[in-house]
């Protein structure tokens, strides 16, 4: 099944509360949205052009308090209607998870495979780093922002933390399991 292009809807959502420049939209992807959605800088501008052509956003270029010319994008009535309609729709299937690490694990047949420990350690370090980052984001964001007025954002961040906690625990357990197997093999070899 073809994957839906959700970028226009994400951009409409980001513009729903205030007008923004392309740079500000990219910053939103680098900080908040990047925790669960990635996009290339060039894709943002292509989509902004399409949304402008569709009449779902307006682009206003000018000098806004500085000597640098900027283009601000703001959502239109049509954009708000499209975003609202999408927000009220439901998915009838789960998203496909494409994970290269999991794919590599699938093809390892033996727990004594020398690549297994390194694969697991590498992922453990990456996920632990991500977990620490997410916990810090929670402190940073919700020490200044009321979570009840940004509850969706809070839920997403909390979900990401729980996901990384579970993932790092699974990796840690897996590393311990193969370590036990390695120790057992060493003892059998010595005996």
Short mmCIF file of N, CA and C in Angstrom, two decimals:
data_model
loop_
_atom_site.label_atom_id
_atom_site.label_comp_id
_atom_site.label_asym_id
_atom_site.label_seq_id
_atom_site.Cartn_x
_atom_site.Cartn_y
_atom_site.Cartn_z
N UNK A 1 0.84 -1.19 0.00
CA UNK A 1 0.00 0.00 0.00
C UNK A 1 0.88 1.25 0.00
N UNK A 2 0.52 2.23 -0.80
CA UNK A 2 1.28 3.48 -0.88
C UNK A 2 1.18 4.27 0.41
N UNK A 3 2.30 4.90 0.75
CA UNK A 3 2.33 5.68 1.97
C UNK A 3 1.72 7.07 1.72
N UNK A 4 0.90 7.53 2.66
CA UNK A 4 0.27 8.84 2.57
C UNK A 4 1.31 9.93 2.73
N UNK A 5 1.17 11.00 1.97
CA UNK A 5 2.02 12.17 2.16
C UNK A 5 1.39 13.04 3.23
N UNK A 6 1.91 12.95 4.44
CA UNK A 6 1.37 13.71 5.56
C UNK A 6 2.04 15.05 5.77
N UNK A 7 3.11 15.32 5.03
CA UNK A 7 3.82 16.58 5.20
C UNK A 7 2.92 17.81 5.06
N UNK A 8 2.03 17.87 4.05
CA UNK A 8 1.18 19.06 3.97
C UNK A 8 0.31 19.25 5.21
N UNK A 9 -0.16 18.16 5.77
CA UNK A 9 -1.00 18.25 6.97
C UNK A 9 -0.19 18.68 8.19
N UNK A 10 1.04 18.20 8.27
CA UNK A 10 1.90 18.62 9.37
C UNK A 10 2.16 20.12 9.28
N UNK A 11 2.46 20.59 8.08
CA UNK A 11 2.71 22.03 7.89
C UNK A 11 1.48 22.85 8.22
N UNK A 12 0.31 22.39 7.80
CA UNK A 12 -0.93 23.10 8.14
C UNK A 12 -1.11 23.16 9.65
N UNK A 13 -0.81 22.06 10.32
CA UNK A 13 -0.93 22.03 11.78
C UNK A 13 0.03 22.98 12.45
N UNK A 14 1.25 23.06 11.93
CA UNK A 14 2.24 23.96 12.51
C UNK A 14 1.89 25.43 12.28
N UNK A 15 1.15 25.69 11.20
CA UNK A 15 0.76 27.07 10.88
C UNK A 15 -0.59 27.44 11.48
N UNK A 16 -1.25 26.50 12.08
CA UNK A 16 -2.60 26.72 12.60
C UNK A 16 -2.66 27.83 13.64
N UNK A 17 -1.66 27.89 14.51
CA UNK A 17 -1.70 28.87 15.60
C UNK A 17 -1.01 30.19 15.29
N UNK A 18 -0.03 30.16 14.40
CA UNK A 18 0.67 31.41 14.06
C UNK A 18 1.40 31.29 12.74
N UNK A 19 1.62 32.43 12.10
CA UNK A 19 2.37 32.42 10.84
C UNK A 19 3.84 32.19 11.15
N UNK A 20 4.53 31.54 10.21
CA UNK A 20 5.93 31.19 10.41
C UNK A 20 6.68 31.26 9.10
N UNK A 21 8.00 31.41 9.21
CA UNK A 21 8.87 31.34 8.04
C UNK A 21 9.21 29.87 7.79
N UNK A 22 9.76 29.59 6.63
CA UNK A 22 10.22 28.23 6.33
C UNK A 22 11.29 27.78 7.32
N UNK A 23 12.16 28.72 7.70
CA UNK A 23 13.20 28.41 8.67
C UNK A 23 12.59 28.01 10.02
N UNK A 24 11.58 28.73 10.46
CA UNK A 24 10.92 28.40 11.73
C UNK A 24 10.23 27.03 11.66
N UNK A 25 9.66 26.72 10.51
CA UNK A 25 9.03 25.41 10.33
C UNK A 25 10.07 24.30 10.39
N UNK A 26 11.22 24.52 9.76
CA UNK A 26 12.30 23.53 9.81
C UNK A 26 12.78 23.35 11.25
N UNK A 27 12.86 24.43 12.02
CA UNK A 27 13.25 24.33 13.43
C UNK A 27 12.26 23.48 14.21
N UNK A 28 10.97 23.61 13.89
CA UNK A 28 9.95 22.77 14.55
C UNK A 28 10.21 21.29 14.29
N UNK A 29 10.64 20.98 13.06
CA UNK A 29 10.97 19.59 12.75
C UNK A 29 12.23 19.14 13.48
N UNK A 30 13.18 20.05 13.62
CA UNK A 30 14.44 19.69 14.28
C UNK A 30 14.27 19.48 15.77
N UNK A 31 13.28 20.11 16.37
CA UNK A 31 13.11 20.00 17.82
C UNK A 31 11.97 19.06 18.16
N UNK A 32 10.75 19.50 18.01
CA UNK A 32 9.60 18.74 18.50
C UNK A 32 9.16 17.61 17.57
N UNK A 33 8.83 17.94 16.35
CA UNK A 33 8.27 16.96 15.42
C UNK A 33 9.30 15.90 15.06
N UNK A 34 10.56 16.28 15.08
CA UNK A 34 11.64 15.35 14.75
C UNK A 34 11.71 14.15 15.66
N UNK A 35 11.06 14.21 16.81
CA UNK A 35 11.04 13.06 17.71
C UNK A 35 10.24 11.90 17.11
N UNK A 36 9.34 12.22 16.17
CA UNK A 36 8.53 11.15 15.59
C UNK A 36 8.31 11.28 14.08
N UNK A 37 8.86 12.33 13.46
CA UNK A 37 8.69 12.51 12.02
C UNK A 37 9.89 13.25 11.46
N UNK A 38 10.45 12.79 10.37
CA UNK A 38 11.59 13.49 9.78
C UNK A 38 11.26 13.93 8.36
N UNK A 39 11.94 14.99 7.96
CA UNK A 39 11.72 15.55 6.63
C UNK A 39 12.98 16.31 6.23
N UNK A 40 13.24 16.36 4.94
CA UNK A 40 14.37 17.14 4.43
C UNK A 40 13.94 18.59 4.28
N UNK A 41 14.89 19.48 4.48
CA UNK A 41 14.65 20.91 4.39
C UNK A 41 14.00 21.28 3.05
N UNK A 42 14.51 20.71 1.96
CA UNK A 42 14.00 21.03 0.63
C UNK A 42 12.54 20.60 0.45
N UNK A 43 12.13 19.52 1.12
CA UNK A 43 10.75 19.05 1.02
C UNK A 43 9.78 20.07 1.60
N UNK A 44 10.19 20.74 2.66
CA UNK A 44 9.32 21.72 3.30
C UNK A 44 8.97 22.82 2.30
N UNK A 45 9.96 23.36 1.62
CA UNK A 45 9.72 24.46 0.70
C UNK A 45 8.90 24.03 -0.52
N UNK A 46 9.14 22.82 -1.01
CA UNK A 46 8.32 22.31 -2.12
C UNK A 46 6.85 22.20 -1.70
N UNK A 47 6.63 21.70 -0.49
CA UNK A 47 5.26 21.54 0.00
C UNK A 47 4.61 22.88 0.29
N UNK A 48 5.37 23.83 0.80
CA UNK A 48 4.83 25.18 1.04
C UNK A 48 4.37 25.79 -0.27
N UNK A 49 5.14 25.58 -1.33
CA UNK A 49 4.75 26.10 -2.66
C UNK A 49 3.44 25.45 -3.12
N UNK A 50 3.33 24.12 -2.95
CA UNK A 50 2.10 23.41 -3.35
C UNK A 50 0.89 23.90 -2.55
N UNK A 51 1.08 24.04 -1.24
CA UNK A 51 -0.02 24.50 -0.39
C UNK A 51 -0.46 25.91 -0.75
N UNK A 52 0.49 26.74 -1.15
CA UNK A 52 0.16 28.10 -1.59
C UNK A 52 -0.65 28.04 -2.88
N UNK A 53 -0.22 27.19 -3.82
CA UNK A 53 -0.94 27.04 -5.08
C UNK A 53 -2.35 26.50 -4.87
N UNK A 54 -2.53 25.66 -3.86
CA UNK A 54 -3.85 25.10 -3.55
C UNK A 54 -4.74 26.09 -2.79
N UNK A 55 -4.15 27.19 -2.34
CA UNK A 55 -4.91 28.18 -1.58
C UNK A 55 -5.12 27.79 -0.12
N UNK A 56 -4.32 26.84 0.37
CA UNK A 56 -4.47 26.41 1.76
C UNK A 56 -3.58 27.21 2.71
N UNK A 57 -2.59 27.89 2.15
CA UNK A 57 -1.79 28.85 2.92
C UNK A 57 -1.53 30.07 2.05
N UNK A 58 -1.20 31.17 2.68
CA UNK A 58 -0.77 32.38 1.99
C UNK A 58 0.70 32.61 2.32
N UNK A 59 1.42 33.14 1.34
CA UNK A 59 2.82 33.51 1.55
C UNK A 59 2.92 35.02 1.46
N UNK A 60 3.47 35.64 2.49
CA UNK A 60 3.64 37.09 2.52
C UNK A 60 5.12 37.39 2.68
N UNK A 61 5.69 38.07 1.68
CA UNK A 61 7.11 38.40 1.69
C UNK A 61 7.28 39.88 1.95
N UNK A 62 8.24 40.19 2.81
CA UNK A 62 8.52 41.59 3.11
C UNK A 62 9.60 41.72 4.16
N UNK A 63 9.80 42.96 4.59
CA UNK A 63 10.76 43.26 5.65
C UNK A 63 9.98 43.39 6.95
N UNK A 64 10.18 42.47 7.84
CA UNK A 64 9.43 42.44 9.09
C UNK A 64 10.36 42.74 10.26
N UNK A 65 10.59 44.01 10.54
CA UNK A 65 11.42 44.41 11.67
C UNK A 65 12.90 44.21 11.49
N UNK A 66 13.34 43.87 10.29
CA UNK A 66 14.78 43.71 10.05
C UNK A 66 15.08 44.09 8.61
N UNK A 67 16.36 44.08 8.30
CA UNK A 67 16.78 44.42 6.94
C UNK A 67 16.75 43.22 6.01
N UNK A 68 16.45 42.07 6.57
CA UNK A 68 16.43 40.84 5.79
C UNK A 68 15.00 40.57 5.33
N UNK A 69 14.86 40.32 4.05
CA UNK A 69 13.54 40.00 3.51
C UNK A 69 13.15 38.59 3.93
N UNK A 70 11.94 38.42 4.42
CA UNK A 70 11.45 37.12 4.88
C UNK A 70 10.10 36.83 4.25
N UNK A 71 9.82 35.53 4.13
CA UNK A 71 8.50 35.10 3.68
C UNK A 71 7.84 34.37 4.84
N UNK A 72 6.69 34.87 5.22
CA UNK A 72 5.89 34.22 6.26
C UNK A 72 4.75 33.47 5.61
N UNK A 73 4.44 32.32 6.16
CA UNK A 73 3.33 31.51 5.68
C UNK A 73 2.26 31.48 6.75
N UNK A 74 1.00 31.61 6.30
CA UNK A 74 -0.11 31.54 7.23
C UNK A 74 -1.23 30.71 6.62
N UNK A 75 -1.93 30.00 7.48
CA UNK A 75 -2.98 29.09 7.03
C UNK A 75 -4.22 29.89 6.62
N UNK A 76 -4.90 29.40 5.60
CA UNK A 76 -6.14 30.04 5.14
C UNK A 76 -7.34 29.25 5.67
N UNK A 77 -8.52 29.73 5.37
CA UNK A 77 -9.76 29.05 5.75
C UNK A 77 -9.79 27.63 5.15
N UNK A 78 -9.36 27.51 3.89
CA UNK A 78 -9.35 26.20 3.22
C UNK A 78 -8.35 25.25 3.88
N UNK A 79 -7.21 25.80 4.28
CA UNK A 79 -6.21 25.00 4.98
C UNK A 79 -6.72 24.52 6.32
N UNK A 80 -7.40 25.40 7.04
CA UNK A 80 -7.97 25.02 8.34
C UNK A 80 -9.02 23.93 8.18
N UNK A 81 -9.83 24.04 7.14
CA UNK A 81 -10.86 23.02 6.89
C UNK A 81 -10.22 21.67 6.58
N UNK A 82 -9.19 21.67 5.72
CA UNK A 82 -8.52 20.41 5.38
C UNK A 82 -7.88 19.80 6.62
N UNK A 83 -7.20 20.61 7.42
CA UNK A 83 -6.53 20.11 8.61
C UNK A 83 -7.55 19.54 9.60
N UNK A 84 -8.64 20.26 9.81
CA UNK A 84 -9.67 19.81 10.74
C UNK A 84 -10.29 18.49 10.29
N UNK A 85 -10.54 18.37 9.00
CA UNK A 85 -11.11 17.14 8.45
C UNK A 85 -10.15 15.96 8.67
N UNK A 86 -8.86 16.19 8.41
CA UNK A 86 -7.86 15.14 8.62
C UNK A 86 -7.77 14.77 10.10
N UNK A 87 -7.79 15.78 10.97
CA UNK A 87 -7.64 15.52 12.41
C UNK A 87 -8.79 14.68 12.96
N UNK A 88 -9.94 14.80 12.34
CA UNK A 88 -11.11 14.04 12.80
C UNK A 88 -11.24 12.67 12.13
N UNK A 89 -10.33 12.36 11.19
CA UNK A 89 -10.40 11.05 10.52
C UNK A 89 -9.64 10.01 11.35
N UNK A 90 -9.92 8.74 11.07
CA UNK A 90 -9.29 7.65 11.80
C UNK A 90 -8.52 6.75 10.84
N UNK A 91 -7.45 6.15 11.35
CA UNK A 91 -6.68 5.18 10.59
C UNK A 91 -7.35 3.82 10.74
N UNK A 92 -7.29 3.03 9.70
CA UNK A 92 -7.83 1.68 9.82
C UNK A 92 -6.75 0.62 9.66
N UNK A 93 -5.48 1.06 9.81
CA UNK A 93 -4.36 0.12 9.79
C UNK A 93 -3.19 0.73 10.56
N UNK A 94 -2.33 -0.13 11.07
CA UNK A 94 -1.15 0.32 11.80
C UNK A 94 -0.06 0.72 10.81
N UNK A 95 0.76 1.67 11.21
CA UNK A 95 1.87 2.09 10.37
C UNK A 95 2.92 0.99 10.32
N UNK A 96 3.57 0.85 9.18
CA UNK A 96 4.62 -0.15 9.02
C UNK A 96 5.91 0.42 9.61
N UNK A 97 6.56 -0.39 10.43
CA UNK A 97 7.81 0.01 11.05
C UNK A 97 8.96 -0.52 10.21
N UNK A 98 9.76 0.37 9.64
CA UNK A 98 10.92 -0.03 8.87
C UNK A 98 12.15 0.23 9.73
N UNK A 99 12.74 -0.83 10.25
CA UNK A 99 13.84 -0.72 11.18
C UNK A 99 14.98 -1.62 10.71
N UNK A 100 16.06 -1.01 10.24
CA UNK A 100 17.18 -1.78 9.70
C UNK A 100 17.82 -2.67 10.76
N UNK A 101 17.92 -2.18 11.98
CA UNK A 101 18.48 -2.98 13.07
C UNK A 101 17.68 -4.27 13.27
N UNK A 102 16.37 -4.16 13.33
CA UNK A 102 15.51 -5.33 13.52
C UNK A 102 15.65 -6.28 12.34
N UNK A 103 15.78 -5.75 11.15
CA UNK A 103 15.97 -6.58 9.96
C UNK A 103 17.28 -7.37 10.06
N UNK A 104 18.35 -6.71 10.52
CA UNK A 104 19.62 -7.41 10.69
C UNK A 104 19.49 -8.51 11.74
N UNK A 105 18.80 -8.22 12.83
CA UNK A 105 18.60 -9.25 13.85
C UNK A 105 17.86 -10.46 13.29
N UNK A 106 16.90 -10.21 12.45
CA UNK A 106 16.10 -11.29 11.87
C UNK A 106 16.99 -12.32 11.17
N UNK A 107 18.05 -11.83 10.53
CA UNK A 107 18.89 -12.73 9.76
C UNK A 107 20.03 -13.35 10.56
N UNK A 108 20.12 -13.06 11.85
CA UNK A 108 21.11 -13.73 12.71
C UNK A 108 20.43 -14.98 13.26
N UNK A 109 21.04 -16.12 13.00
CA UNK A 109 20.41 -17.39 13.37
C UNK A 109 20.90 -17.95 14.70
N UNK A 110 22.11 -17.60 15.09
CA UNK A 110 22.73 -18.24 16.27
C UNK A 110 23.09 -17.17 17.29
N UNK A 111 22.76 -17.43 18.57
CA UNK A 111 23.04 -16.42 19.59
C UNK A 111 24.53 -16.25 19.86
N UNK A 112 25.36 -17.16 19.35
CA UNK A 112 26.80 -17.00 19.49
C UNK A 112 27.42 -16.26 18.30
N UNK A 113 26.60 -15.79 17.37
CA UNK A 113 27.09 -15.01 16.23
C UNK A 113 27.83 -13.78 16.76
N UNK A 114 29.06 -13.61 16.34
CA UNK A 114 29.91 -12.53 16.87
C UNK A 114 29.36 -11.14 16.59
N UNK A 115 28.52 -10.99 15.60
CA UNK A 115 27.95 -9.67 15.26
C UNK A 115 26.84 -9.27 16.23
N UNK A 116 26.22 -10.22 16.87
CA UNK A 116 25.04 -9.96 17.70
C UNK A 116 25.33 -9.01 18.85
N UNK A 117 26.38 -9.27 19.61
CA UNK A 117 26.71 -8.42 20.75
C UNK A 117 26.95 -6.98 20.35
N UNK A 118 27.70 -6.77 19.27
CA UNK A 118 27.98 -5.41 18.82
C UNK A 118 26.72 -4.70 18.33
N UNK A 119 25.89 -5.43 17.61
CA UNK A 119 24.62 -4.85 17.15
C UNK A 119 23.78 -4.38 18.34
N UNK A 120 23.65 -5.25 19.32
CA UNK A 120 22.84 -4.93 20.50
C UNK A 120 23.45 -3.79 21.30
N UNK A 121 24.76 -3.79 21.50
CA UNK A 121 25.43 -2.73 22.26
C UNK A 121 25.27 -1.38 21.56
N UNK A 122 25.46 -1.38 20.25
CA UNK A 122 25.31 -0.14 19.49
C UNK A 122 23.91 0.43 19.64
N UNK A 123 22.91 -0.41 19.48
CA UNK A 123 21.53 0.06 19.61
C UNK A 123 21.21 0.49 21.04
N UNK A 124 21.75 -0.23 22.01
CA UNK A 124 21.53 0.14 23.41
C UNK A 124 22.05 1.56 23.66
N UNK A 125 23.25 1.84 23.20
CA UNK A 125 23.84 3.17 23.39
C UNK A 125 23.02 4.25 22.70
N UNK A 126 22.58 3.97 21.47
CA UNK A 126 21.77 4.95 20.73
C UNK A 126 20.44 5.22 21.43
N UNK A 127 19.79 4.16 21.86
CA UNK A 127 18.48 4.32 22.50
C UNK A 127 18.59 4.93 23.90
N UNK A 128 19.66 4.61 24.60
CA UNK A 128 19.87 5.22 25.91
C UNK A 128 20.10 6.73 25.76
N UNK A 129 20.89 7.10 24.76
CA UNK A 129 21.12 8.53 24.48
C UNK A 129 19.81 9.23 24.13
N UNK A 130 18.99 8.58 23.32
CA UNK A 130 17.70 9.15 22.95
C UNK A 130 16.79 9.28 24.17
N UNK A 131 16.79 8.27 25.04
CA UNK A 131 15.98 8.31 26.25
C UNK A 131 16.39 9.49 27.14
N UNK A 132 17.67 9.66 27.32
CA UNK A 132 18.15 10.78 28.14
C UNK A 132 17.75 12.12 27.52
N UNK A 133 17.85 12.21 26.20
CA UNK A 133 17.44 13.43 25.49
C UNK A 133 15.95 13.70 25.69
N UNK A 134 15.13 12.68 25.57
CA UNK A 134 13.68 12.85 25.72
C UNK A 134 13.31 13.27 27.14
N UNK A 135 13.95 12.68 28.12
CA UNK A 135 13.68 13.06 29.50
C UNK A 135 14.05 14.53 29.73
N UNK A 136 15.15 14.96 29.14
CA UNK A 136 15.56 16.37 29.27
C UNK A 136 14.57 17.28 28.55
N UNK A 137 14.08 16.86 27.37
CA UNK A 137 13.07 17.65 26.63
C UNK A 137 11.81 17.81 27.48
N UNK A 138 11.41 16.74 28.16
CA UNK A 138 10.22 16.80 29.02
C UNK A 138 10.42 17.86 30.09
N UNK A 139 11.60 17.85 30.73
CA UNK A 139 11.89 18.86 31.75
C UNK A 139 11.91 20.26 31.15
N UNK A 140 12.59 20.41 30.02
CA UNK A 140 12.73 21.72 29.40
C UNK A 140 11.40 22.29 28.93
N UNK A 141 10.64 21.48 28.24
CA UNK A 141 9.39 21.96 27.63
C UNK A 141 8.31 22.18 28.68
N UNK A 142 8.14 21.22 29.59
CA UNK A 142 7.00 21.31 30.49
C UNK A 142 7.33 21.93 31.85
N UNK A 143 8.51 22.52 31.94
CA UNK A 143 8.77 23.35 33.12
C UNK A 143 8.29 24.78 32.85
N UNK A 144 8.15 25.13 31.56
CA UNK A 144 7.70 26.48 31.19
C UNK A 144 6.33 26.49 30.53
N UNK A 145 5.87 25.35 30.08
CA UNK A 145 4.58 25.26 29.38
C UNK A 145 3.64 24.38 30.19
N UNK A 146 2.41 24.80 30.30
CA UNK A 146 1.39 24.04 31.02
C UNK A 146 0.99 22.82 30.18
N UNK A 147 1.19 21.62 30.74
CA UNK A 147 0.89 20.41 29.97
C UNK A 147 -0.59 20.26 29.66
N UNK A 148 -1.47 20.80 30.52
CA UNK A 148 -2.90 20.68 30.26
C UNK A 148 -3.34 21.47 29.04
N UNK A 149 -2.61 22.53 28.70
CA UNK A 149 -2.94 23.32 27.51
C UNK A 149 -2.16 22.87 26.28
N UNK A 150 -1.29 21.90 26.44
CA UNK A 150 -0.51 21.30 25.35
C UNK A 150 -0.49 19.79 25.54
N UNK A 151 -1.67 19.25 25.84
CA UNK A 151 -1.74 17.87 26.27
C UNK A 151 -1.32 16.86 25.20
N UNK A 152 -1.63 17.13 23.95
CA UNK A 152 -1.21 16.23 22.87
C UNK A 152 0.30 16.14 22.80
N UNK A 153 0.96 17.28 22.90
CA UNK A 153 2.42 17.33 22.88
C UNK A 153 2.98 16.55 24.08
N UNK A 154 2.39 16.76 25.23
CA UNK A 154 2.81 16.03 26.44
C UNK A 154 2.65 14.51 26.24
N UNK A 155 1.51 14.09 25.69
CA UNK A 155 1.27 12.66 25.48
C UNK A 155 2.31 12.06 24.53
N UNK A 156 2.64 12.77 23.46
CA UNK A 156 3.61 12.28 22.48
C UNK A 156 4.97 12.13 23.12
N UNK A 157 5.39 13.14 23.88
CA UNK A 157 6.69 13.09 24.54
C UNK A 157 6.72 11.98 25.59
N UNK A 158 5.64 11.84 26.34
CA UNK A 158 5.55 10.77 27.33
C UNK A 158 5.59 9.39 26.66
N UNK A 159 4.90 9.26 25.54
CA UNK A 159 4.91 8.01 24.77
C UNK A 159 6.32 7.69 24.29
N UNK A 160 7.03 8.68 23.79
CA UNK A 160 8.39 8.47 23.30
C UNK A 160 9.31 8.02 24.44
N UNK A 161 9.14 8.60 25.60
CA UNK A 161 9.94 8.21 26.77
C UNK A 161 9.64 6.77 27.15
N UNK A 162 8.37 6.42 27.24
CA UNK A 162 7.99 5.04 27.59
C UNK A 162 8.52 4.04 26.56
N UNK A 163 8.43 4.41 25.28
CA UNK A 163 8.93 3.54 24.20
C UNK A 163 10.43 3.31 24.36
N UNK A 164 11.18 4.36 24.61
CA UNK A 164 12.64 4.23 24.75
C UNK A 164 13.02 3.50 26.03
N UNK A 165 12.26 3.69 27.10
CA UNK A 165 12.51 2.93 28.33
C UNK A 165 12.34 1.43 28.08
N UNK A 166 11.27 1.08 27.42
CA UNK A 166 11.00 -0.33 27.12
C UNK A 166 12.05 -0.89 26.17
N UNK A 167 12.42 -0.11 25.15
CA UNK A 167 13.38 -0.57 24.16
C UNK A 167 14.76 -0.78 24.79
N UNK A 168 15.21 0.18 25.62
CA UNK A 168 16.52 0.02 26.26
C UNK A 168 16.51 -1.16 27.24
N UNK A 169 15.39 -1.38 27.91
CA UNK A 169 15.28 -2.53 28.82
C UNK A 169 15.37 -3.83 28.04
N UNK A 170 14.70 -3.91 26.89
CA UNK A 170 14.75 -5.10 26.05
C UNK A 170 16.17 -5.35 25.55
N UNK A 171 16.86 -4.30 25.12
CA UNK A 171 18.24 -4.45 24.65
C UNK A 171 19.16 -4.89 25.79
N UNK A 172 18.97 -4.29 26.96
CA UNK A 172 19.77 -4.67 28.13
C UNK A 172 19.54 -6.14 28.49
N UNK A 173 18.29 -6.56 28.51
CA UNK A 173 17.96 -7.97 28.80
C UNK A 173 18.59 -8.89 27.75
N UNK A 174 18.53 -8.49 26.49
CA UNK A 174 19.10 -9.30 25.40
C UNK A 174 20.61 -9.41 25.54
N UNK A 175 21.27 -8.32 25.90
CA UNK A 175 22.72 -8.34 26.11
C UNK A 175 23.08 -9.27 27.27
N UNK A 176 22.31 -9.22 28.34
CA UNK A 176 22.56 -10.10 29.49
C UNK A 176 22.37 -11.55 29.08
N UNK A 177 21.35 -11.82 28.28
CA UNK A 177 21.06 -13.19 27.86
C UNK A 177 22.20 -13.76 27.03
N UNK A 178 22.72 -12.97 26.08
CA UNK A 178 23.82 -13.52 25.27
C UNK A 178 25.11 -13.59 26.08
N UNK A 179 25.28 -12.72 27.08
CA UNK A 179 26.46 -12.79 27.96
C UNK A 179 26.45 -14.08 28.75
N UNK A 180 25.28 -14.48 29.24
CA UNK A 180 25.15 -15.74 29.98
C UNK A 180 25.53 -16.90 29.06
N UNK A 181 25.08 -16.85 27.82
CA UNK A 181 25.41 -17.89 26.85
C UNK A 181 26.90 -17.93 26.56
N UNK A 182 27.55 -16.75 26.46
CA UNK A 182 28.98 -16.70 26.21
C UNK A 182 29.76 -17.30 27.37
N UNK A 183 29.35 -16.96 28.60
CA UNK A 183 30.02 -17.50 29.78
C UNK A 183 29.87 -19.02 29.85
N UNK A 184 28.69 -19.51 29.52
CA UNK A 184 28.43 -20.95 29.54
C UNK A 184 29.33 -21.65 28.51
N UNK A 185 29.43 -21.07 27.31
CA UNK A 185 30.27 -21.67 26.26
C UNK A 185 31.74 -21.68 26.67
N UNK A 186 32.19 -20.60 27.34
CA UNK A 186 33.58 -20.53 27.80
C UNK A 186 33.85 -21.63 28.82
N UNK A 187 32.92 -21.83 29.77
CA UNK A 187 33.10 -22.85 30.79
C UNK A 187 33.13 -24.25 30.19
N UNK A 188 32.25 -24.49 29.20
CA UNK A 188 32.22 -25.80 28.54
C UNK A 188 33.53 -26.05 27.80
N UNK A 189 34.09 -25.01 27.19
CA UNK A 189 35.33 -25.13 26.44
C UNK A 189 36.49 -25.44 27.38
N UNK A 190 36.51 -24.78 28.56
CA UNK A 190 37.58 -25.00 29.53
C UNK A 190 37.49 -26.38 30.15
N UNK A 191 36.27 -26.85 30.48
CA UNK A 191 36.06 -28.17 31.10
C UNK A 191 36.40 -29.23 30.10
#
